[in-house]
């Protein structure tokens, strides 16, 4: 990403963009001889035409890549609810979908493209064609069997599978906060960093969960007619992706 975004709340993104190799290497400043390390960024998938050459140049084509895909319909609504939760989105979901092209032309960050960012076929196809080690997983499978999927990931990156991973805490949960004051405190970067210096990670996680976890969010539901329209919008892309991956994606079409 080049930065200089103009959407509500987009400016803080500029400071977090990694623009050169030196900054990228600094992300791993805490590396201490671990067998496998990596980074996570959905931007790699959305900006695949730019990211793939840079990944090859920096890490070569043997790097292991994990792509986790969620139903594009549910992902679109979740993205909307994240921005609504953070007081950045003030339109209805339907109004926001109508504004996507306008927002893109105004240089709002890609995540405002709730619908268009879910056209996965070309994105995934490009990664499969350019890298030797790509594992594609489904978010729904992870939700159903988190330990099974985590074991698959450990096997893929060649690390030990015989340890217990805590999957009880859900990060970055969307919805309307029941207590806006507590949510604002929990998402204050300065406060979070202060706690991290003084309090063990497990305690910090419990505090975060009690202030802004899943139980502290009021879930909203999508208009059934809007869901039908989105399913039709994504249908052809989903069917092509299903054939490409040889995975059953039929539940994305209901």
PDB file of C-alpha atoms in Angstrom:
ATOM      1  CA  UNK A   1       0.000   0.000   0.000  1.00  0.00           C
ATOM      2  CA  UNK A   2       1.206   3.482  -0.782  1.00  0.00           C
ATOM      3  CA  UNK A   3      -0.605   5.221   2.063  1.00  0.00           C
ATOM      4  CA  UNK A   4      -2.143   8.702   2.270  1.00  0.00           C
ATOM      5  CA  UNK A   5      -5.643   7.302   2.612  1.00  0.00           C
ATOM      6  CA  UNK A   6      -8.571   9.673   2.990  1.00  0.00           C
ATOM      7  CA  UNK A   7     -11.375   7.649   4.572  1.00  0.00           C
ATOM      8  CA  UNK A   8     -12.593   8.241   8.142  1.00  0.00           C
ATOM      9  CA  UNK A   9      -9.905   6.992  10.517  1.00  0.00           C
ATOM     10  CA  UNK A  10      -7.625   5.957   7.655  1.00  0.00           C
ATOM     11  CA  UNK A  11      -4.785   8.312   8.538  1.00  0.00           C
ATOM     12  CA  UNK A  12      -3.510   6.171  11.412  1.00  0.00           C
ATOM     13  CA  UNK A  13      -2.939   3.361   8.881  1.00  0.00           C
ATOM     14  CA  UNK A  14      -0.171   5.355   7.208  1.00  0.00           C
ATOM     15  CA  UNK A  15       2.124   5.049  10.218  1.00  0.00           C
ATOM     16  CA  UNK A  16       1.764   1.260  10.269  1.00  0.00           C
ATOM     17  CA  UNK A  17       2.623   0.606   6.601  1.00  0.00           C
ATOM     18  CA  UNK A  18       5.893  -1.240   6.025  1.00  0.00           C
ATOM     19  CA  UNK A  19       7.450   0.540   3.068  1.00  0.00           C
ATOM     20  CA  UNK A  20      10.949  -0.938   2.770  1.00  0.00           C
ATOM     21  CA  UNK A  21      12.993  -4.042   3.552  1.00  0.00           C
ATOM     22  CA  UNK A  22      14.614  -2.501   6.632  1.00  0.00           C
ATOM     23  CA  UNK A  23      11.196  -1.840   8.193  1.00  0.00           C
ATOM     24  CA  UNK A  24      10.042  -5.351   7.300  1.00  0.00           C
ATOM     25  CA  UNK A  25      13.068  -6.968   8.944  1.00  0.00           C
ATOM     26  CA  UNK A  26      12.448  -4.837  12.048  1.00  0.00           C
ATOM     27  CA  UNK A  27       9.079  -6.600  12.455  1.00  0.00           C
ATOM     28  CA  UNK A  28      11.078  -9.659  13.507  1.00  0.00           C
ATOM     29  CA  UNK A  29      13.280  -7.796  15.957  1.00  0.00           C
ATOM     30  CA  UNK A  30      12.199 -10.170  18.725  1.00  0.00           C
ATOM     31  CA  UNK A  31      13.266 -13.279  16.799  1.00  0.00           C
ATOM     32  CA  UNK A  32      15.094 -15.660  19.138  1.00  0.00           C
ATOM     33  CA  UNK A  33      15.899 -18.704  17.053  1.00  0.00           C
ATOM     34  CA  UNK A  34      12.358 -20.006  16.602  1.00  0.00           C
ATOM     35  CA  UNK A  35      11.997 -22.702  13.944  1.00  0.00           C
ATOM     36  CA  UNK A  36       9.309 -20.800  12.051  1.00  0.00           C
ATOM     37  CA  UNK A  37       8.274 -17.152  12.060  1.00  0.00           C
ATOM     38  CA  UNK A  38       5.921 -15.206   9.860  1.00  0.00           C
ATOM     39  CA  UNK A  39       3.651 -12.215   9.483  1.00  0.00           C
ATOM     40  CA  UNK A  40      -0.055 -11.829   8.796  1.00  0.00           C
ATOM     41  CA  UNK A  41      -1.574  -9.345   6.383  1.00  0.00           C
ATOM     42  CA  UNK A  42      -4.800  -9.586   4.343  1.00  0.00           C
ATOM     43  CA  UNK A  43      -3.362  -6.849   2.124  1.00  0.00           C
ATOM     44  CA  UNK A  44      -1.092  -9.427   0.477  1.00  0.00           C
ATOM     45  CA  UNK A  45      -4.151 -11.120  -0.993  1.00  0.00           C
ATOM     46  CA  UNK A  46      -6.064  -8.000  -2.020  1.00  0.00           C
ATOM     47  CA  UNK A  47      -3.019  -6.337  -3.603  1.00  0.00           C
ATOM     48  CA  UNK A  48      -1.739  -9.599  -5.102  1.00  0.00           C
ATOM     49  CA  UNK A  49      -0.443  -7.970  -8.287  1.00  0.00           C
ATOM     50  CA  UNK A  50       1.964  -5.868  -6.215  1.00  0.00           C
ATOM     51  CA  UNK A  51       2.597  -8.183  -3.282  1.00  0.00           C
ATOM     52  CA  UNK A  52       3.589 -11.313  -5.218  1.00  0.00           C
ATOM     53  CA  UNK A  53       6.640  -9.766  -6.962  1.00  0.00           C
ATOM     54  CA  UNK A  54       7.757  -8.199  -3.673  1.00  0.00           C
ATOM     55  CA  UNK A  55       7.388 -11.463  -1.744  1.00  0.00           C
ATOM     56  CA  UNK A  56       9.395 -13.290  -4.399  1.00  0.00           C
ATOM     57  CA  UNK A  57      12.060 -10.624  -4.362  1.00  0.00           C
ATOM     58  CA  UNK A  58      12.315 -10.578  -0.563  1.00  0.00           C
ATOM     59  CA  UNK A  59      11.640 -14.175   0.487  1.00  0.00           C
ATOM     60  CA  UNK A  60      11.854 -16.156  -2.810  1.00  0.00           C
ATOM     61  CA  UNK A  61       9.209 -18.482  -4.208  1.00  0.00           C
ATOM     62  CA  UNK A  62       9.875 -21.262  -1.671  1.00  0.00           C
ATOM     63  CA  UNK A  63       8.330 -19.268   1.193  1.00  0.00           C
ATOM     64  CA  UNK A  64       5.342 -20.973   2.821  1.00  0.00           C
ATOM     65  CA  UNK A  65       2.067 -19.124   2.414  1.00  0.00           C
ATOM     66  CA  UNK A  66      -1.158 -19.797   4.290  1.00  0.00           C
ATOM     67  CA  UNK A  67      -4.404 -18.309   2.990  1.00  0.00           C
ATOM     68  CA  UNK A  68      -7.529 -18.512   5.156  1.00  0.00           C
ATOM     69  CA  UNK A  69     -10.742 -17.654   3.315  1.00  0.00           C
ATOM     70  CA  UNK A  70     -14.124 -16.815   4.793  1.00  0.00           C
ATOM     71  CA  UNK A  71     -17.468 -16.758   3.003  1.00  0.00           C
ATOM     72  CA  UNK A  72     -17.226 -13.467   1.066  1.00  0.00           C
ATOM     73  CA  UNK A  73     -20.799 -12.628   2.067  1.00  0.00           C
ATOM     74  CA  UNK A  74     -20.104 -13.033   5.787  1.00  0.00           C
ATOM     75  CA  UNK A  75     -16.705 -11.388   5.437  1.00  0.00           C
ATOM     76  CA  UNK A  76     -18.291  -8.328   3.825  1.00  0.00           C
ATOM     77  CA  UNK A  77     -20.789  -7.928   6.664  1.00  0.00           C
ATOM     78  CA  UNK A  78     -18.097  -8.525   9.276  1.00  0.00           C
ATOM     79  CA  UNK A  79     -15.886  -5.838   7.724  1.00  0.00           C
ATOM     80  CA  UNK A  80     -18.794  -3.411   7.811  1.00  0.00           C
ATOM     81  CA  UNK A  81     -19.490  -4.217  11.471  1.00  0.00           C
ATOM     82  CA  UNK A  82     -15.835  -3.718  12.416  1.00  0.00           C
ATOM     83  CA  UNK A  83     -15.884  -0.185  11.044  1.00  0.00           C
ATOM     84  CA  UNK A  84     -19.289   0.468  12.567  1.00  0.00           C
ATOM     85  CA  UNK A  85     -17.962  -0.761  15.931  1.00  0.00           C
ATOM     86  CA  UNK A  86     -15.023   1.653  15.672  1.00  0.00           C
ATOM     87  CA  UNK A  87     -17.309   4.605  14.833  1.00  0.00           C
ATOM     88  CA  UNK A  88     -15.859   4.943  11.329  1.00  0.00           C
ATOM     89  CA  UNK A  89     -18.862   3.680   9.370  1.00  0.00           C
ATOM     90  CA  UNK A  90     -22.080   5.712   9.632  1.00  0.00           C
ATOM     91  CA  UNK A  91     -24.034   4.336   6.678  1.00  0.00           C
ATOM     92  CA  UNK A  92     -26.223   1.260   6.625  1.00  0.00           C
ATOM     93  CA  UNK A  93     -24.648  -1.863   5.126  1.00  0.00           C
ATOM     94  CA  UNK A  94     -26.715  -1.486   1.971  1.00  0.00           C
ATOM     95  CA  UNK A  95     -25.777   2.192   1.584  1.00  0.00           C
ATOM     96  CA  UNK A  96     -22.099   1.378   2.117  1.00  0.00           C
ATOM     97  CA  UNK A  97     -22.178  -1.284  -0.613  1.00  0.00           C
ATOM     98  CA  UNK A  98     -23.561   1.318  -3.021  1.00  0.00           C
ATOM     99  CA  UNK A  99     -20.732   3.703  -2.124  1.00  0.00           C
ATOM    100  CA  UNK A 100     -17.824   1.290  -2.746  1.00  0.00           C
ATOM    101  CA  UNK A 101     -16.755   2.653  -6.127  1.00  0.00           C
ATOM    102  CA  UNK A 102     -17.028   6.237  -4.913  1.00  0.00           C
ATOM    103  CA  UNK A 103     -14.941   5.473  -1.837  1.00  0.00           C
ATOM    104  CA  UNK A 104     -12.282   3.706  -3.902  1.00  0.00           C
ATOM    105  CA  UNK A 105     -11.984   6.715  -6.218  1.00  0.00           C
ATOM    106  CA  UNK A 106     -11.619   8.956  -3.155  1.00  0.00           C
ATOM    107  CA  UNK A 107      -8.656   6.812  -1.978  1.00  0.00           C
ATOM    108  CA  UNK A 108     -10.269   5.233   1.039  1.00  0.00           C
ATOM    109  CA  UNK A 109      -8.308   2.231   2.296  1.00  0.00           C
ATOM    110  CA  UNK A 110      -9.083  -1.121   0.641  1.00  0.00           C
ATOM    111  CA  UNK A 111     -10.968  -2.487   3.675  1.00  0.00           C
ATOM    112  CA  UNK A 112     -13.867  -0.162   2.847  1.00  0.00           C
ATOM    113  CA  UNK A 113     -14.398  -2.407  -0.198  1.00  0.00           C
ATOM    114  CA  UNK A 114     -16.619  -4.773   1.749  1.00  0.00           C
ATOM    115  CA  UNK A 115     -17.902  -6.482  -1.380  1.00  0.00           C
ATOM    116  CA  UNK A 116     -15.138  -6.173  -3.953  1.00  0.00           C
ATOM    117  CA  UNK A 117     -12.415  -7.423  -1.605  1.00  0.00           C
ATOM    118  CA  UNK A 118     -14.224 -10.775  -1.433  1.00  0.00           C
ATOM    119  CA  UNK A 119     -13.598 -11.728  -5.064  1.00  0.00           C
ATOM    120  CA  UNK A 120     -11.018 -14.347  -4.145  1.00  0.00           C
ATOM    121  CA  UNK A 121     -10.610 -16.401  -7.317  1.00  0.00           C
ATOM    122  CA  UNK A 122      -8.024 -14.285  -9.166  1.00  0.00           C
ATOM    123  CA  UNK A 123      -6.199 -13.510  -5.918  1.00  0.00           C
ATOM    124  CA  UNK A 124      -5.810 -17.137  -4.862  1.00  0.00           C
ATOM    125  CA  UNK A 125      -5.097 -18.351  -8.389  1.00  0.00           C
ATOM    126  CA  UNK A 126      -2.188 -15.906  -8.678  1.00  0.00           C
ATOM    127  CA  UNK A 127      -0.612 -17.157  -5.447  1.00  0.00           C
ATOM    128  CA  UNK A 128      -0.990 -20.796  -6.453  1.00  0.00           C
ATOM    129  CA  UNK A 129       0.644 -20.072  -9.798  1.00  0.00           C
ATOM    130  CA  UNK A 130       3.561 -18.154  -8.330  1.00  0.00           C
ATOM    131  CA  UNK A 131       4.546 -20.089  -5.202  1.00  0.00           C
ATOM    132  CA  UNK A 132       5.372 -23.723  -4.532  1.00  0.00           C
ATOM    133  CA  UNK A 133       4.106 -23.945  -0.952  1.00  0.00           C
ATOM    134  CA  UNK A 134       0.609 -22.501  -0.593  1.00  0.00           C
ATOM    135  CA  UNK A 135      -1.966 -23.906   1.826  1.00  0.00           C
ATOM    136  CA  UNK A 136      -5.540 -22.673   1.484  1.00  0.00           C
ATOM    137  CA  UNK A 137      -7.864 -23.152   4.463  1.00  0.00           C
ATOM    138  CA  UNK A 138     -11.445 -22.157   5.200  1.00  0.00           C
ATOM    139  CA  UNK A 139     -12.382 -19.947   8.125  1.00  0.00           C
ATOM    140  CA  UNK A 140     -15.533 -21.999   8.652  1.00  0.00           C
ATOM    141  CA  UNK A 141     -13.456 -25.170   9.076  1.00  0.00           C
ATOM    142  CA  UNK A 142     -11.315 -23.386  11.639  1.00  0.00           C
ATOM    143  CA  UNK A 143     -14.441 -22.334  13.544  1.00  0.00           C
ATOM    144  CA  UNK A 144     -15.765 -25.902  13.493  1.00  0.00           C
ATOM    145  CA  UNK A 145     -12.494 -27.636  14.379  1.00  0.00           C
ATOM    146  CA  UNK A 146      -9.842 -25.135  15.498  1.00  0.00           C
ATOM    147  CA  UNK A 147      -7.430 -27.718  16.934  1.00  0.00           C
ATOM    148  CA  UNK A 148      -7.588 -29.823  13.765  1.00  0.00           C
ATOM    149  CA  UNK A 149      -6.825 -26.826  11.530  1.00  0.00           C
ATOM    150  CA  UNK A 150      -4.044 -25.603  13.812  1.00  0.00           C
ATOM    151  CA  UNK A 151      -2.507 -29.057  13.659  1.00  0.00           C
ATOM    152  CA  UNK A 152      -2.605 -28.891   9.855  1.00  0.00           C
ATOM    153  CA  UNK A 153      -0.869 -25.513   9.977  1.00  0.00           C
ATOM    154  CA  UNK A 154       1.825 -26.806  12.335  1.00  0.00           C
ATOM    155  CA  UNK A 155       2.422 -29.759  10.044  1.00  0.00           C
ATOM    156  CA  UNK A 156       2.623 -27.465   7.020  1.00  0.00           C
ATOM    157  CA  UNK A 157       5.252 -25.196   8.585  1.00  0.00           C
ATOM    158  CA  UNK A 158       7.091 -28.171  10.092  1.00  0.00           C
ATOM    159  CA  UNK A 159       6.781 -27.361  13.785  1.00  0.00           C
ATOM    160  CA  UNK A 160       5.730 -29.625  16.666  1.00  0.00           C
ATOM    161  CA  UNK A 161       2.058 -30.579  16.758  1.00  0.00           C
ATOM    162  CA  UNK A 162       2.040 -32.163  20.206  1.00  0.00           C
ATOM    163  CA  UNK A 163       1.194 -29.134  22.318  1.00  0.00           C
ATOM    164  CA  UNK A 164      -2.078 -27.505  23.331  1.00  0.00           C
ATOM    165  CA  UNK A 165      -2.978 -24.200  21.722  1.00  0.00           C
ATOM    166  CA  UNK A 166      -5.476 -21.963  23.492  1.00  0.00           C
ATOM    167  CA  UNK A 167      -8.302 -21.224  21.067  1.00  0.00           C
ATOM    168  CA  UNK A 168     -10.758 -19.866  23.634  1.00  0.00           C
ATOM    169  CA  UNK A 169     -10.053 -16.167  23.035  1.00  0.00           C
ATOM    170  CA  UNK A 170     -11.456 -14.526  19.910  1.00  0.00           C
ATOM    171  CA  UNK A 171      -9.546 -11.507  18.674  1.00  0.00           C
ATOM    172  CA  UNK A 172     -10.963  -8.373  17.058  1.00  0.00           C
ATOM    173  CA  UNK A 173     -14.608  -9.376  17.495  1.00  0.00           C
ATOM    174  CA  UNK A 174     -17.099  -7.237  15.591  1.00  0.00           C
ATOM    175  CA  UNK A 175     -20.449  -5.950  16.817  1.00  0.00           C
ATOM    176  CA  UNK A 176     -21.833  -3.034  18.808  1.00  0.00           C
ATOM    177  CA  UNK A 177     -20.013  -2.680  22.171  1.00  0.00           C
ATOM    178  CA  UNK A 178     -22.343  -3.040  25.158  1.00  0.00           C
ATOM    179  CA  UNK A 179     -20.123  -0.630  27.092  1.00  0.00           C
ATOM    180  CA  UNK A 180     -18.580   2.004  24.817  1.00  0.00           C
ATOM    181  CA  UNK A 181     -16.359   3.412  27.585  1.00  0.00           C
ATOM    182  CA  UNK A 182     -14.725   0.058  28.391  1.00  0.00           C
ATOM    183  CA  UNK A 183     -14.310  -0.695  24.698  1.00  0.00           C
ATOM    184  CA  UNK A 184     -12.569   2.629  24.108  1.00  0.00           C
ATOM    185  CA  UNK A 185     -10.227   1.980  27.042  1.00  0.00           C
ATOM    186  CA  UNK A 186      -9.371  -1.517  25.806  1.00  0.00           C
ATOM    187  CA  UNK A 187      -8.623  -0.311  22.292  1.00  0.00           C
ATOM    188  CA  UNK A 188      -6.444   2.572  23.471  1.00  0.00           C
ATOM    189  CA  UNK A 189      -3.008   1.667  22.106  1.00  0.00           C
ATOM    190  CA  UNK A 190      -1.211   3.546  24.874  1.00  0.00           C
ATOM    191  CA  UNK A 191      -3.143   1.781  27.617  1.00  0.00           C
ATOM    192  CA  UNK A 192      -2.648  -1.634  26.019  1.00  0.00           C
ATOM    193  CA  UNK A 193       1.113  -1.087  25.709  1.00  0.00           C
ATOM    194  CA  UNK A 194       1.246   0.067  29.341  1.00  0.00           C
ATOM    195  CA  UNK A 195      -0.488  -3.107  30.532  1.00  0.00           C
ATOM    196  CA  UNK A 196       1.752  -5.306  28.380  1.00  0.00           C
ATOM    197  CA  UNK A 197       4.831  -3.953  30.143  1.00  0.00           C
ATOM    198  CA  UNK A 198       3.483  -4.638  33.628  1.00  0.00           C
ATOM    199  CA  UNK A 199       1.052  -7.541  33.369  1.00  0.00           C
ATOM    200  CA  UNK A 200       1.534 -11.130  32.094  1.00  0.00           C
ATOM    201  CA  UNK A 201       0.107 -11.822  28.633  1.00  0.00           C
ATOM    202  CA  UNK A 202      -2.566 -14.217  29.902  1.00  0.00           C
ATOM    203  CA  UNK A 203      -3.862 -11.604  32.338  1.00  0.00           C
ATOM    204  CA  UNK A 204      -3.910  -8.953  29.584  1.00  0.00           C
ATOM    205  CA  UNK A 205      -5.901 -11.338  27.362  1.00  0.00           C
ATOM    206  CA  UNK A 206      -8.453 -11.887  30.129  1.00  0.00           C
ATOM    207  CA  UNK A 207      -8.828  -8.137  30.660  1.00  0.00           C
ATOM    208  CA  UNK A 208      -9.269  -7.567  26.928  1.00  0.00           C
ATOM    209  CA  UNK A 209     -11.839 -10.356  26.766  1.00  0.00           C
ATOM    210  CA  UNK A 210     -13.838  -8.941  29.688  1.00  0.00           C
ATOM    211  CA  UNK A 211     -13.833  -5.445  28.179  1.00  0.00           C
ATOM    212  CA  UNK A 212     -14.250  -6.092  24.458  1.00  0.00           C
ATOM    213  CA  UNK A 213     -14.572  -9.835  23.927  1.00  0.00           C
ATOM    214  CA  UNK A 214     -17.369 -11.676  22.171  1.00  0.00           C
ATOM    215  CA  UNK A 215     -19.704 -11.538  25.183  1.00  0.00           C
ATOM    216  CA  UNK A 216     -19.352  -7.761  25.304  1.00  0.00           C
ATOM    217  CA  UNK A 217     -20.603  -7.282  21.729  1.00  0.00           C
ATOM    218  CA  UNK A 218     -24.179  -7.092  20.483  1.00  0.00           C
ATOM    219  CA  UNK A 219     -24.398  -8.978  17.210  1.00  0.00           C
ATOM    220  CA  UNK A 220     -26.418  -7.626  14.288  1.00  0.00           C
ATOM    221  CA  UNK A 221     -27.844  -9.677  11.432  1.00  0.00           C
ATOM    222  CA  UNK A 222     -27.832  -9.056   7.717  1.00  0.00           C
ATOM    223  CA  UNK A 223     -31.014  -8.286   5.826  1.00  0.00           C
ATOM    224  CA  UNK A 224     -31.993 -11.599   4.120  1.00  0.00           C
ATOM    225  CA  UNK A 225     -32.590  -9.841   0.804  1.00  0.00           C
ATOM    226  CA  UNK A 226     -29.129  -8.271   0.939  1.00  0.00           C
ATOM    227  CA  UNK A 227     -27.630 -11.718   1.594  1.00  0.00           C
ATOM    228  CA  UNK A 228     -29.405 -13.102  -1.464  1.00  0.00           C
ATOM    229  CA  UNK A 229     -28.089 -10.266  -3.620  1.00  0.00           C
ATOM    230  CA  UNK A 230     -24.535 -10.742  -2.374  1.00  0.00           C
ATOM    231  CA  UNK A 231     -24.663 -14.498  -2.956  1.00  0.00           C
ATOM    232  CA  UNK A 232     -25.627 -13.838  -6.561  1.00  0.00           C
ATOM    233  CA  UNK A 233     -22.864 -11.258  -6.907  1.00  0.00           C
ATOM    234  CA  UNK A 234     -20.247 -13.744  -5.668  1.00  0.00           C
ATOM    235  CA  UNK A 235     -21.724 -16.929  -7.173  1.00  0.00           C
ATOM    236  CA  UNK A 236     -19.563 -17.180 -10.301  1.00  0.00           C
ATOM    237  CA  UNK A 237     -16.380 -16.294  -8.422  1.00  0.00           C
ATOM    238  CA  UNK A 238     -17.154 -18.875  -5.717  1.00  0.00           C
ATOM    239  CA  UNK A 239     -17.809 -21.618  -8.270  1.00  0.00           C
ATOM    240  CA  UNK A 240     -14.538 -20.905 -10.066  1.00  0.00           C
ATOM    241  CA  UNK A 241     -12.680 -20.904  -6.746  1.00  0.00           C
ATOM    242  CA  UNK A 242     -14.335 -24.182  -5.785  1.00  0.00           C
ATOM    243  CA  UNK A 243     -13.057 -25.795  -8.970  1.00  0.00           C
ATOM    244  CA  UNK A 244      -9.597 -24.304  -8.503  1.00  0.00           C
ATOM    245  CA  UNK A 245      -9.234 -25.542  -4.927  1.00  0.00           C
ATOM    246  CA  UNK A 246     -11.212 -28.779  -5.292  1.00  0.00           C
ATOM    247  CA  UNK A 247     -12.985 -27.810  -2.072  1.00  0.00           C
ATOM    248  CA  UNK A 248     -16.714 -27.845  -1.401  1.00  0.00           C
ATOM    249  CA  UNK A 249     -17.806 -24.210  -1.027  1.00  0.00           C
ATOM    250  CA  UNK A 250     -21.533 -24.860  -1.263  1.00  0.00           C
ATOM    251  CA  UNK A 251     -22.195 -23.435   2.212  1.00  0.00           C
ATOM    252  CA  UNK A 252     -21.046 -20.056   0.915  1.00  0.00           C
ATOM    253  CA  UNK A 253     -23.994 -20.095  -1.466  1.00  0.00           C
ATOM    254  CA  UNK A 254     -26.783 -20.353   1.112  1.00  0.00           C
TER     255      UNK A 254
END
